[in-house]
mmCIF file of C-alpha atoms and ligand atoms in Angstrom:
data_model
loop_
_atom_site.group_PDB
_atom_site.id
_atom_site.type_symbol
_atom_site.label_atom_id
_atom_site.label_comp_id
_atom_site.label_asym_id
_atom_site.label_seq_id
_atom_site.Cartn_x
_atom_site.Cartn_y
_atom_site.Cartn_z
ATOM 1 C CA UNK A 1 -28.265 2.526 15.256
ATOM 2 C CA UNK A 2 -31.043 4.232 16.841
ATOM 3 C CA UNK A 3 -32.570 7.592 15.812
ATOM 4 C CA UNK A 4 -35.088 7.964 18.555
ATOM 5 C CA UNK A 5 -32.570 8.848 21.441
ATOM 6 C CA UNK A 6 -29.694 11.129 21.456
ATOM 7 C CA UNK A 7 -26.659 9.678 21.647
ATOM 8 C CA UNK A 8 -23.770 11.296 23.700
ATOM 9 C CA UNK A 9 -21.453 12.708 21.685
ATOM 10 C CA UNK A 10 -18.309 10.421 21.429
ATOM 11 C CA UNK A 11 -14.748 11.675 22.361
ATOM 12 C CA UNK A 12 -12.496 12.776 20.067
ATOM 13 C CA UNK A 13 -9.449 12.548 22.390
ATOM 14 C CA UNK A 14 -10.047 9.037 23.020
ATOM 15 C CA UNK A 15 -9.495 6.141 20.389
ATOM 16 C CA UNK A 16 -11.335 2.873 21.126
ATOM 17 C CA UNK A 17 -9.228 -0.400 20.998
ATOM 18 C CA UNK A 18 -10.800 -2.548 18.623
ATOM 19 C CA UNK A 19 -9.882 -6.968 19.017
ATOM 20 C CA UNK A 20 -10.337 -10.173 17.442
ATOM 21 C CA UNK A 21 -9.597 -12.924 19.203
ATOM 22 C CA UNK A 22 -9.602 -16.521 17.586
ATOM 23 C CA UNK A 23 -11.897 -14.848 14.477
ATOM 24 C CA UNK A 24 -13.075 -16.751 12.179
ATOM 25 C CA UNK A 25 -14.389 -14.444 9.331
ATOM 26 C CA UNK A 26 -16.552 -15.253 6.711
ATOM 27 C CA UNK A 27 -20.089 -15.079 5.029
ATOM 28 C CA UNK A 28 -22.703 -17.029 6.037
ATOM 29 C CA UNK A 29 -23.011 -20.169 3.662
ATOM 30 C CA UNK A 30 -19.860 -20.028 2.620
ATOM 31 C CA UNK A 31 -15.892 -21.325 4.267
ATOM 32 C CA UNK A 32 -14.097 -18.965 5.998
ATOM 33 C CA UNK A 33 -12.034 -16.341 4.207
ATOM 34 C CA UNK A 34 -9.951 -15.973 7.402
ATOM 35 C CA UNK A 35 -9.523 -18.397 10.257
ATOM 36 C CA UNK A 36 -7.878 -18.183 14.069
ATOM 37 C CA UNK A 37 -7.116 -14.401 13.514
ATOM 38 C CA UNK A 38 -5.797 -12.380 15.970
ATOM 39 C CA UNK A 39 -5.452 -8.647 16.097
ATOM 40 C CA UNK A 40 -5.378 -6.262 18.231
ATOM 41 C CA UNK A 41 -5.813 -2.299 17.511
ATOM 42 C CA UNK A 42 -4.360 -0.205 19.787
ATOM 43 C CA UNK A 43 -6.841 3.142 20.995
ATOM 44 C CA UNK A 44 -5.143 5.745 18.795
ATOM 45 C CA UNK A 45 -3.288 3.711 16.463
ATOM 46 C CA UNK A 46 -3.244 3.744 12.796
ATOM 47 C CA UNK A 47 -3.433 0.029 11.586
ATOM 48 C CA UNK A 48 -2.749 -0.226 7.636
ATOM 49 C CA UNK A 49 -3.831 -3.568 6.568
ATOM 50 C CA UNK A 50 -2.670 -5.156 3.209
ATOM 51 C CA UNK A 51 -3.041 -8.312 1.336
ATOM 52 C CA UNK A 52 -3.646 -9.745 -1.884
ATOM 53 C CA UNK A 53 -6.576 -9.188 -3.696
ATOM 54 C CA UNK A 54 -9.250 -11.948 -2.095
ATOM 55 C CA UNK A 55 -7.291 -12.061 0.697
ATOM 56 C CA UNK A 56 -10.305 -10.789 3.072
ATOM 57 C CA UNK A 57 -9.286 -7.505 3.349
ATOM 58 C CA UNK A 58 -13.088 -6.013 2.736
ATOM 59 C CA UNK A 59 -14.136 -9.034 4.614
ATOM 60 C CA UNK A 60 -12.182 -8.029 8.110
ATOM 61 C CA UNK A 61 -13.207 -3.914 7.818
ATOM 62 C CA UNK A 62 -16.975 -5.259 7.312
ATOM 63 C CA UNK A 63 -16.473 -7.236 10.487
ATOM 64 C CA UNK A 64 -15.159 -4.452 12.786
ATOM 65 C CA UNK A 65 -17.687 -2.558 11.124
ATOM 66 C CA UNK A 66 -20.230 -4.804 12.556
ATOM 67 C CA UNK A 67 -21.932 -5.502 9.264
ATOM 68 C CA UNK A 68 -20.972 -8.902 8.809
ATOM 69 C CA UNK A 69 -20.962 -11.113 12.230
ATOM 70 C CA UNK A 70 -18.155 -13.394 13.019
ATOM 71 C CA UNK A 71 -18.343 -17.423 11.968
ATOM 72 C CA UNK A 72 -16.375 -18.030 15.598
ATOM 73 C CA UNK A 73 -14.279 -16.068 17.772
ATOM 74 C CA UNK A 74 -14.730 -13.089 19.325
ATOM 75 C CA UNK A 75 -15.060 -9.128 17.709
ATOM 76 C CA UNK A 76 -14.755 -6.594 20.551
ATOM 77 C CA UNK A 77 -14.440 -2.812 20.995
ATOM 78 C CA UNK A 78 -12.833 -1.881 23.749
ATOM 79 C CA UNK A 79 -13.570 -5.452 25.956
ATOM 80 C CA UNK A 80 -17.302 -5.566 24.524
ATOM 81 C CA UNK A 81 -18.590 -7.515 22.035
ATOM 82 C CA UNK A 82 -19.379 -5.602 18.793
ATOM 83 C CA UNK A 83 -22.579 -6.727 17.380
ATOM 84 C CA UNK A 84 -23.983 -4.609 14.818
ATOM 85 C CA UNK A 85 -22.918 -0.980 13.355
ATOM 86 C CA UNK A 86 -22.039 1.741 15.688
ATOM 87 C CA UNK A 87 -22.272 5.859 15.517
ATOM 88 C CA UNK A 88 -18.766 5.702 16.997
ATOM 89 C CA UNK A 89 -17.207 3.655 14.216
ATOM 90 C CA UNK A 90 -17.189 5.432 10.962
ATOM 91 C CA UNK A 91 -16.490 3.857 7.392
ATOM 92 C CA UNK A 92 -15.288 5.290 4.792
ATOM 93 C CA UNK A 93 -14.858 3.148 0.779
ATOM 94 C CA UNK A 94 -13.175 3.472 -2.320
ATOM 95 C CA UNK A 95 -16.870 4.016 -3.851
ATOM 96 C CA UNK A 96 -18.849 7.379 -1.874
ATOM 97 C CA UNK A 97 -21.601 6.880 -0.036
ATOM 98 C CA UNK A 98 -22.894 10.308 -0.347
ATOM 99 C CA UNK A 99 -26.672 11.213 -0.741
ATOM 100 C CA UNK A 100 -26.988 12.983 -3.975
ATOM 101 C CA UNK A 101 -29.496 14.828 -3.182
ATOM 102 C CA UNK A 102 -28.228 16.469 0.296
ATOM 103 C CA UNK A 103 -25.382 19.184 -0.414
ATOM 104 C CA UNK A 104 -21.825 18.837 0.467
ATOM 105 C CA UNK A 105 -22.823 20.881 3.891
ATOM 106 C CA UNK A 106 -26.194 18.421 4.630
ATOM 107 C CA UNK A 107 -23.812 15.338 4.115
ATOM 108 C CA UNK A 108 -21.123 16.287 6.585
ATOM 109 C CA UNK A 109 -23.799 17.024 9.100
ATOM 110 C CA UNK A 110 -25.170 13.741 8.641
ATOM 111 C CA UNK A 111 -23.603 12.128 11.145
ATOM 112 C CA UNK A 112 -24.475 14.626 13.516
ATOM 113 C CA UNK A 113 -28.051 14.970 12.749
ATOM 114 C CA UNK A 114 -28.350 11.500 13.673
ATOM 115 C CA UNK A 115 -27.106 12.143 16.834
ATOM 116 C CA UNK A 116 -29.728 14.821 17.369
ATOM 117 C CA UNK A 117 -26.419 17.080 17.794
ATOM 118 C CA UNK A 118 -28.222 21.040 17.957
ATOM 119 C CA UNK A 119 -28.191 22.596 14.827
ATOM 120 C CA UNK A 120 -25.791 25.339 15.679
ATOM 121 C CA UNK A 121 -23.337 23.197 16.806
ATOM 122 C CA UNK A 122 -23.641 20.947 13.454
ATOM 123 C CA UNK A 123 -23.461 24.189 11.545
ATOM 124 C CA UNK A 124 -19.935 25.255 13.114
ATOM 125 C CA UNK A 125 -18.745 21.642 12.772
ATOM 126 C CA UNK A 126 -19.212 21.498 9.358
ATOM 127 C CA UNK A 127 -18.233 24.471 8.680
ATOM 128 C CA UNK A 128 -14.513 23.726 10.316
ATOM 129 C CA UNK A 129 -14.601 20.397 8.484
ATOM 130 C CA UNK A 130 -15.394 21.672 5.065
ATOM 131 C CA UNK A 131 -12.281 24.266 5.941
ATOM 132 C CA UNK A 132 -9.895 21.479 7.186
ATOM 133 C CA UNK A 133 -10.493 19.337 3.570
ATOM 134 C CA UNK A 134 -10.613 23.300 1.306
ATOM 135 C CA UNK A 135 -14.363 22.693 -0.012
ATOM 136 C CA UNK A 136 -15.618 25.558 1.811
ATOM 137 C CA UNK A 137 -16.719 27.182 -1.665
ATOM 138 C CA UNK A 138 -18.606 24.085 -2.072
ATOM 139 C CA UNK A 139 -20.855 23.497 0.443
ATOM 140 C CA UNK A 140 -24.233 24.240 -1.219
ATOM 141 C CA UNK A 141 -23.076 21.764 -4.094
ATOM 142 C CA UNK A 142 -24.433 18.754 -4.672
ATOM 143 C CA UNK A 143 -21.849 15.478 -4.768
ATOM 144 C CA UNK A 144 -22.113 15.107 -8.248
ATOM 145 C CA UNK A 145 -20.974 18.463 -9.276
ATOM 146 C CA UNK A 146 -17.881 17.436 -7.580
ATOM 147 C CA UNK A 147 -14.214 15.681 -8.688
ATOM 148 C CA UNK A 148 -13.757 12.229 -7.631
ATOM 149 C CA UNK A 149 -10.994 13.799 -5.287
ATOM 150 C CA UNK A 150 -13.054 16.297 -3.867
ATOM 151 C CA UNK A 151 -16.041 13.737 -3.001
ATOM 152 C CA UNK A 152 -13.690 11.476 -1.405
ATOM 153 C CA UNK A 153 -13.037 14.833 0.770
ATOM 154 C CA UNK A 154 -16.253 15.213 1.810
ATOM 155 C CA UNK A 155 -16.603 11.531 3.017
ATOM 156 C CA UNK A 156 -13.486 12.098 4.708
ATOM 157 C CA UNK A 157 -15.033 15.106 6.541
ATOM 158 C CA UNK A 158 -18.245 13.344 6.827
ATOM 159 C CA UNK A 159 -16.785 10.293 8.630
ATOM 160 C CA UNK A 160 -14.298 12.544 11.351
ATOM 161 C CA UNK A 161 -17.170 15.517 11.682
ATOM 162 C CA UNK A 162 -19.233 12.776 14.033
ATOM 163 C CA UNK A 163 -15.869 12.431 15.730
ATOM 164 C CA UNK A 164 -15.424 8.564 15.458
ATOM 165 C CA UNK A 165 -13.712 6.561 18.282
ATOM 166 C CA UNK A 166 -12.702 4.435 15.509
ATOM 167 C CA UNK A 167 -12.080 4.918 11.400
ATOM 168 C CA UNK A 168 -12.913 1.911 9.307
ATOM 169 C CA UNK A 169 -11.585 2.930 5.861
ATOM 170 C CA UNK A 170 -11.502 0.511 2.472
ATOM 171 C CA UNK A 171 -9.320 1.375 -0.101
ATOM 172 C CA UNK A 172 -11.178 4.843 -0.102
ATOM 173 C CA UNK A 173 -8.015 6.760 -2.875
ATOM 174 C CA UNK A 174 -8.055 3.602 -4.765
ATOM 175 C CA UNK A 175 -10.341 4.967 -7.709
ATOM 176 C CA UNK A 176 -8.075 8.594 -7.105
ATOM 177 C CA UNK A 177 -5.417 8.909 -9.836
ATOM 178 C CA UNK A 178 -1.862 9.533 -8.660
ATOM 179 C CA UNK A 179 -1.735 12.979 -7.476
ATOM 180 C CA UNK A 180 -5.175 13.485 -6.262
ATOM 181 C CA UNK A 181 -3.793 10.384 -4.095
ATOM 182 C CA UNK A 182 -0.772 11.634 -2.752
ATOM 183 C CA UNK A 183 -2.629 14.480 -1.618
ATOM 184 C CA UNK A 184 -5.656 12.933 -0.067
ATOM 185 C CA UNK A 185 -3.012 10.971 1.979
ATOM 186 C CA UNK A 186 -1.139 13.547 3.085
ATOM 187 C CA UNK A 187 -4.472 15.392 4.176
ATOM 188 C CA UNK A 188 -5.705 12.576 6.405
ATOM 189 C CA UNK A 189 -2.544 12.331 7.871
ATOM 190 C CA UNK A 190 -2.758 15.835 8.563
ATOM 191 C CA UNK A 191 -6.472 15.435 10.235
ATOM 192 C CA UNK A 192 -5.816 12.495 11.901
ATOM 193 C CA UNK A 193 -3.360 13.628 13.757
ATOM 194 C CA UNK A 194 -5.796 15.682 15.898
ATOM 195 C CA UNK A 195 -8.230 13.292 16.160
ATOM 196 C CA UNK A 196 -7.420 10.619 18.878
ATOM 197 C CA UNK A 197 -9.121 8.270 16.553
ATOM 198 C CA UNK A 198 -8.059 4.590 16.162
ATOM 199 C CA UNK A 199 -7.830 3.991 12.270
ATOM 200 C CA UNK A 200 -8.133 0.740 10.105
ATOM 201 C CA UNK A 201 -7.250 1.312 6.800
ATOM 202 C CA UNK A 202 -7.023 -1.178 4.274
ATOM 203 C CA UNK A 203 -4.828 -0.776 0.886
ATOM 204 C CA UNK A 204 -3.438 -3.440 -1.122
ATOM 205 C CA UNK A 205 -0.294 -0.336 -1.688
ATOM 206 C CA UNK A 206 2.759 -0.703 -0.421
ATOM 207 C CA UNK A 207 3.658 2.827 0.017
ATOM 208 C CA UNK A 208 0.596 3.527 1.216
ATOM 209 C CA UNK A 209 0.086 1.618 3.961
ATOM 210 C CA UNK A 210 3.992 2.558 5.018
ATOM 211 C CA UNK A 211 2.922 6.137 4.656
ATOM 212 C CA UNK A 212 -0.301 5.946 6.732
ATOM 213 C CA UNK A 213 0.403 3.287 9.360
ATOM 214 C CA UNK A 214 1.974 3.427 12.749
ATOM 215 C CA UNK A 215 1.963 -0.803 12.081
ATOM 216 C CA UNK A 216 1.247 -2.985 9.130
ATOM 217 C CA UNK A 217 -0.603 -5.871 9.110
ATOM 218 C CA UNK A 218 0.001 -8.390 6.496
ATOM 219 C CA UNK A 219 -3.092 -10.396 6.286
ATOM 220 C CA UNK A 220 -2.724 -13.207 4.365
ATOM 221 C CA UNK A 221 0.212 -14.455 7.337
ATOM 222 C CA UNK A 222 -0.862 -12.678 10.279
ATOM 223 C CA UNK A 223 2.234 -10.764 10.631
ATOM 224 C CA UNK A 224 1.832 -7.340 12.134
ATOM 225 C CA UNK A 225 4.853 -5.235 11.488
ATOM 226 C CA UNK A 226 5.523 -1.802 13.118
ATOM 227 C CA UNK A 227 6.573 1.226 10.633
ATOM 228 C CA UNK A 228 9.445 3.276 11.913
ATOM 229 C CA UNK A 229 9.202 6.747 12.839
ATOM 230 C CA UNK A 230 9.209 9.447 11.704
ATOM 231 C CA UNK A 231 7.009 8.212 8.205
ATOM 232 C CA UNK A 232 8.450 8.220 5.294
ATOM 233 C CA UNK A 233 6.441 9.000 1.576
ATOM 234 C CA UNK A 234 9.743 7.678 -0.017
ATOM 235 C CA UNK A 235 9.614 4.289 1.693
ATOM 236 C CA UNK A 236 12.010 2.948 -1.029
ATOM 237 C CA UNK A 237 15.001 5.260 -0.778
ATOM 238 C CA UNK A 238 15.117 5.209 2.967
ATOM 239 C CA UNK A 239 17.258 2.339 4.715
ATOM 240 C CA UNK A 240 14.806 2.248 7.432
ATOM 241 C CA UNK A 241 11.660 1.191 5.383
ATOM 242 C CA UNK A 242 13.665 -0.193 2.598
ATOM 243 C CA UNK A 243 13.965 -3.675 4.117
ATOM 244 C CA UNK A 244 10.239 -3.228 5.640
ATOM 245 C CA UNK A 245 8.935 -2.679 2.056
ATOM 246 C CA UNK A 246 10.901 -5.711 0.395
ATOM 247 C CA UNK A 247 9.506 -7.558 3.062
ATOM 248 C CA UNK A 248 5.829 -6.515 2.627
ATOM 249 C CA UNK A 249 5.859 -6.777 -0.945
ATOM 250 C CA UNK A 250 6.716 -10.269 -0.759
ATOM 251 C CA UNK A 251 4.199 -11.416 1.251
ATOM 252 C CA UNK A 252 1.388 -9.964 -1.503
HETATM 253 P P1 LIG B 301 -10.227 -8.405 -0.406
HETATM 254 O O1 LIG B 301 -10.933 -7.210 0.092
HETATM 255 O O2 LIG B 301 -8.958 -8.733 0.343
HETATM 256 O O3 LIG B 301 -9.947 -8.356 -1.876
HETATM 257 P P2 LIG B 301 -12.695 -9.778 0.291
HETATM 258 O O4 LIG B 301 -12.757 -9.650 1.756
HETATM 259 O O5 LIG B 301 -13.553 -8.880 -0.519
HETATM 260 O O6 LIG B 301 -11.163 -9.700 -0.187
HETATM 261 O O7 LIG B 301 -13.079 -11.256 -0.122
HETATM 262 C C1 LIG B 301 -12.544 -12.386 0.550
HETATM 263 C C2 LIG B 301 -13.247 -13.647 0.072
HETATM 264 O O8 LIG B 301 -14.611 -13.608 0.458
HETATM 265 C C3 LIG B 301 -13.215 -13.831 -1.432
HETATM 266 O O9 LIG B 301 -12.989 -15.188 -1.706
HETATM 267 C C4 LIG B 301 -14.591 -13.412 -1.865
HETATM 268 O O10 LIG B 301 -14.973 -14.125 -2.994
HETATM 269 C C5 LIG B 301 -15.453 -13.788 -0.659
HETATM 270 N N1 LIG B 301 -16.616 -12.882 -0.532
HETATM 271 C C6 LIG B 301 -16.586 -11.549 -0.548
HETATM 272 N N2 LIG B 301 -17.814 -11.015 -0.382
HETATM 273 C C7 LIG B 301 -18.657 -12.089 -0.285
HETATM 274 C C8 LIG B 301 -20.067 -12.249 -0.108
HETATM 275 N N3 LIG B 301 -20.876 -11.168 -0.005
HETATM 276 N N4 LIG B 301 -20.567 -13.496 -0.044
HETATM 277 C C9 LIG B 301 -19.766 -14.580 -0.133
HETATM 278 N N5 LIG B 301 -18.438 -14.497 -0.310
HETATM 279 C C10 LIG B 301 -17.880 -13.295 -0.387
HETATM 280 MG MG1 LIG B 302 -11.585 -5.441 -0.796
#
């Protein structure tokens, strides 16, 4: 990613479509975690991904990402290849990535400072964001004065205030207790819907990943499995996602 240009601001209406084609993913040295894959994310949709733990979950986010390059196959972003880490792809993990010593306000303009964005226009977008995820009484905080909920907020509004073609996200509410959980999900839902964004989100929960996708990928067979609408937080209970979840589960 460079720092020395400005880069044009990417669109938020506008999802990119992110492929693998034959992948074969894995870390240098070793076998491949995951062989002959083939996905396909559609611009705009929400692609949960589970697995078992080992699976290659963390292994296939890093590779859209562009952090860890492809043993064979192909990796592309809307037809190119991807080849490295991009200003339009944003990731967000279980474990924050914040910069202690930059305030809540400093770290959602991150993104956009590295864009050489004009300050006044970083100002107001962080200012919405940090309104859209209720830490608006925050923003002159550091991170660590913060709840494990509420940091996992700012990330959230750190990742969508550089208004990402594409969100890479890695069991970010794992660490979250229950509640805190439930909520965060029900908040990105609620941003994401305004976003355009394509989303990857990996999750090795059930409900989760019935709650948040559009599809569900199961990765350890390839399957990719389409959620029916409208979403459900009660997958269980409702015939429609009741056979869908039985089905999922079993595959883990
Ligand atoms: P998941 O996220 O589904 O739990 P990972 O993608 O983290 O699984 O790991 C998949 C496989 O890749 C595991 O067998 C793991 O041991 C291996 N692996 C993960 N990270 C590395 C690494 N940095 N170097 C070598 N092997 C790794
Ligand atoms: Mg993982």
């Amino acid at each position: 990613m460079s720092t020395t240009t400005a880069l044009p601001a990417t669109d938020p209406a506008i999802g990119a479509e992110l492929a693998l084609e034959r992948a074969e993913l894995g870390h240098r040295g070793g076998s491949p975690v995951l062989g002959a894959l083939d996905l396909r994310v559609a611009p705009g949709e929400v692609l949960t991904v589970v697995g078992p733990s080992g699976c290659g979950k963390s292994t296939l986010l890093r590779t859209l990402a562009g952090l860890l390059p492809l043993l064979g196959g192909e990796v592309t972003q809307d037809g190119g290849p991807i080849t490295g880490p991009g200003a339009d792809r944003a990731l967000l993990f279980q474990h924050d990535a914040l910069l202690p010593w930059r305030t809540v306000r400093a770290n959602i303009e991150l993104p956009l400072a590295i864009r050489r964005t004009p300050r006044g226009e970083r100002r107001r977008a962080a200012s919405d964001w940090l309104g859209r995820v209720e830490l608006s009484a925050h923003a002159a905080e550091l991170p660590h004065r913060l709840s494990g909920g509420q940091r996992q907020r700012v990330q959230l509004a750190r990742a969508l205030a550089g208004r990402p073609r594409a969100v890479l996200m890695d069991e970010p509410f794992g660490a979250l207790d229950a509640h805190t959980r439930a909520g965060m999900q029900d908040l990105l839902v609620d941003v994401l819907r305004d976003t355009g964004a394509t989303v990857v989100f990996v999750t090795h929960d059930v409900d989760e990943a019935l709650h948040l996708g559009d599809r569900v990928a199961l990765l350890a067979t390839g399957q990719v499995l389409a959620v029916p609408h409208p979403r459900q937080r009660n997958a269980a209970e409702v015939p429609a996602t009741a056979a869908l979840r039985r089905r999922i589960l079993a595959s883990l």
